[in-house]
XYZ file of C-alpha atoms in Angstrom:
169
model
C 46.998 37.909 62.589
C 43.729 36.859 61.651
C 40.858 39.411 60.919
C 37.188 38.493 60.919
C 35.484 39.336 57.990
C 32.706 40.571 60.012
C 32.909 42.501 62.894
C 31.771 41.234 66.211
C 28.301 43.780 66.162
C 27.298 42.856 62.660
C 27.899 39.064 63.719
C 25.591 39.210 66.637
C 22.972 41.172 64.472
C 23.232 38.445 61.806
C 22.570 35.479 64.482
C 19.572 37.422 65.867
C 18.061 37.798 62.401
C 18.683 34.138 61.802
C 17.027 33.178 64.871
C 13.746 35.883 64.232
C 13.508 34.301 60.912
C 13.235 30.850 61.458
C 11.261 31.523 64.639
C 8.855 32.995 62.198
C 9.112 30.646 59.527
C 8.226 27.770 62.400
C 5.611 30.026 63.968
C 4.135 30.402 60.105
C 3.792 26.695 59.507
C 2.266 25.833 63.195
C -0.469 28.306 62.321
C -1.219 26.933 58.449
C -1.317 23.394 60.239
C -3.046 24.261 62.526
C -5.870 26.659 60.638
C -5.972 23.876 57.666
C -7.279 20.961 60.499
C -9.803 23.612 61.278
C -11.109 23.784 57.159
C -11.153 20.297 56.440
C -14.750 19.171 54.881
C -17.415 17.694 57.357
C -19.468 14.744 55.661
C -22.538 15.763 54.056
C -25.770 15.801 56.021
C -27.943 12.459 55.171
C -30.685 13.691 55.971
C -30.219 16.756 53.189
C -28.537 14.833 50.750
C -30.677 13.317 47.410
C -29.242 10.141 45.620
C -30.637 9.418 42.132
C -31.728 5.886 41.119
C -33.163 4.243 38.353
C -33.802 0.527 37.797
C -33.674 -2.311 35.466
C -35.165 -5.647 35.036
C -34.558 -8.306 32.622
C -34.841 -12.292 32.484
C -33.438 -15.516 30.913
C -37.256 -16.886 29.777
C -38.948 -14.054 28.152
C -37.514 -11.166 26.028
C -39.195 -8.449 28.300
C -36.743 -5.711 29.443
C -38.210 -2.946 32.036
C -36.423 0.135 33.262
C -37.883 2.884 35.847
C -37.553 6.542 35.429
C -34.333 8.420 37.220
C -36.106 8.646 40.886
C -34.841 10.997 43.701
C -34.154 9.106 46.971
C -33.904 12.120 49.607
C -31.281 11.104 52.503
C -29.547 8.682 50.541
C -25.885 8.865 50.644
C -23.083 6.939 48.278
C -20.065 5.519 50.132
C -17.335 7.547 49.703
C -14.675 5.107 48.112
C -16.473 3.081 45.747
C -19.638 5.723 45.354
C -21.803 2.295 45.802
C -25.477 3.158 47.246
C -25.565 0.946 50.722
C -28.767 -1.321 50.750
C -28.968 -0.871 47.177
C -30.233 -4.889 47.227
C -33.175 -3.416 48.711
C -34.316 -1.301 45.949
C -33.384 -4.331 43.309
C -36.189 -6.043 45.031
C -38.845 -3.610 45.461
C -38.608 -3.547 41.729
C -38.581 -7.677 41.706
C -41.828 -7.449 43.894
C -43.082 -4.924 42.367
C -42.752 -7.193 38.812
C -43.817 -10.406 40.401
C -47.116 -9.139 41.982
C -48.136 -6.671 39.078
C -46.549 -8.019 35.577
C -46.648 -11.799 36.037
C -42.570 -11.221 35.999
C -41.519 -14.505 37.705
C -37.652 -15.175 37.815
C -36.353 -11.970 36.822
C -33.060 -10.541 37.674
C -33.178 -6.957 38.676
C -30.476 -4.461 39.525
C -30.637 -0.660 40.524
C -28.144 2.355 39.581
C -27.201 5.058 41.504
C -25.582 8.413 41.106
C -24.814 11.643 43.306
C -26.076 13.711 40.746
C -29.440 13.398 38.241
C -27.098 14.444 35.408
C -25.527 11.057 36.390
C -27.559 9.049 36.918
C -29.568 9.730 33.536
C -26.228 9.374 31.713
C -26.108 6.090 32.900
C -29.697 5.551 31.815
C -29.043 6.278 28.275
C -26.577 4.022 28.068
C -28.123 1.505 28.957
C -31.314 2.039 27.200
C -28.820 2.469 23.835
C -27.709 -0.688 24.575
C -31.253 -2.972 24.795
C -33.128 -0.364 22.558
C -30.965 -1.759 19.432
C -31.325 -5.319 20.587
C -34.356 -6.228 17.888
C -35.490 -9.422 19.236
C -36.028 -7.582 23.046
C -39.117 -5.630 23.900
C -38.682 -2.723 26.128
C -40.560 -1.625 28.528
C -40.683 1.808 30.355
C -42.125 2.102 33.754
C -43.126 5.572 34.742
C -43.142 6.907 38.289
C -47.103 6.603 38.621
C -46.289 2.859 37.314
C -43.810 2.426 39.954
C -42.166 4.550 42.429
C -39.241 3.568 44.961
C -39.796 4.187 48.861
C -36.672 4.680 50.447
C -35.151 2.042 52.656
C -35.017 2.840 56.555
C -33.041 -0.437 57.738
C -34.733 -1.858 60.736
C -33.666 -1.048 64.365
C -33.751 -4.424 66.291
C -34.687 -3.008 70.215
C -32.990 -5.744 72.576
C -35.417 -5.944 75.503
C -34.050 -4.771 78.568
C -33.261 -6.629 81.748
C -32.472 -6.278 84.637
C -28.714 -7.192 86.032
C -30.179 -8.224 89.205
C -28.959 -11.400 89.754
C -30.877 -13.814 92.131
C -28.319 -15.312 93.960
């Protein structure tokens, strides 16, 4: 005859622990799961957000380099991936305009940076002022914020007119 090694009692006290335990352990992981969804980050506020730019001009005909100071842009936000400033085109030509109506700077080629912080952003400055600063046949030029300043770009809302949808039939 065969004996368990367990008797009957203890058996059905071992199952019920099993069961209790992974009950809990499923009950456990529900409640992370669902308390982590709960946590996650919300996207920064635009409108209390500050993006840092700075700008720089140069051109093919004259030896003339001009950068802008690091400039605060409140409610400017990066995209997320490539941490790219949307519209940034538009602050490459206030510059342009800026050189073409004030310095006689026709046919330049102008380009703004952007960073999240000012720490950044003025990194990036250096290095590129180390870079045209030892250039000795280039003269640069620093353009202070009373010089020029950048306004920040509020896209234009195109209103469609609207109709009526009463046909005349």
């Amino acid at each position: 005859m065969w004996y368990p090694l367990f008797s009957c009692k203890f058996a059905l006290k071992f199952e019920d622990k099993m069961k209790r335990t992974f009950l809990f352990s499923i009950i456990a992981v529900m409640s992370i799961c669902l308390l982590s969804s709960f946590s996650k980050k919300k996207d920064p506020d635009p409108s209390k957000s500050t993006v840092y730019i700075f700008g720089f001009s140069a051109s093919f005909a004259d030896s003339l380099v001009y950068f802008t100071t690091v400039q605060p842009i409140d409610g400017g936000v990066l995209q997320k991936k490539t941490k790219f400033l949307p519209n940034c085109a538009h602050y490459s030509t206030q510059l342009k305009e800026y050189l073409e109506e004030n310095k006689n700077g026709v046919n330049r080629v102008c380009a703004t940076f952007s960073a999240e912080t000012k720490l950044k952003a003025e990194k990036k400055f250096i290095e590129m002022k180390k870079k045209y600063m030892n250039q000795k046949n280039l003269n640069v030029i620093f353009l202070s914020e009373s010089d020029f300043k950048y306004t920040k770009y509020i896209p234009e809302v195109i209103e469609e007119e609207v109709t009526d949808s009463v046909s005349a039939e």
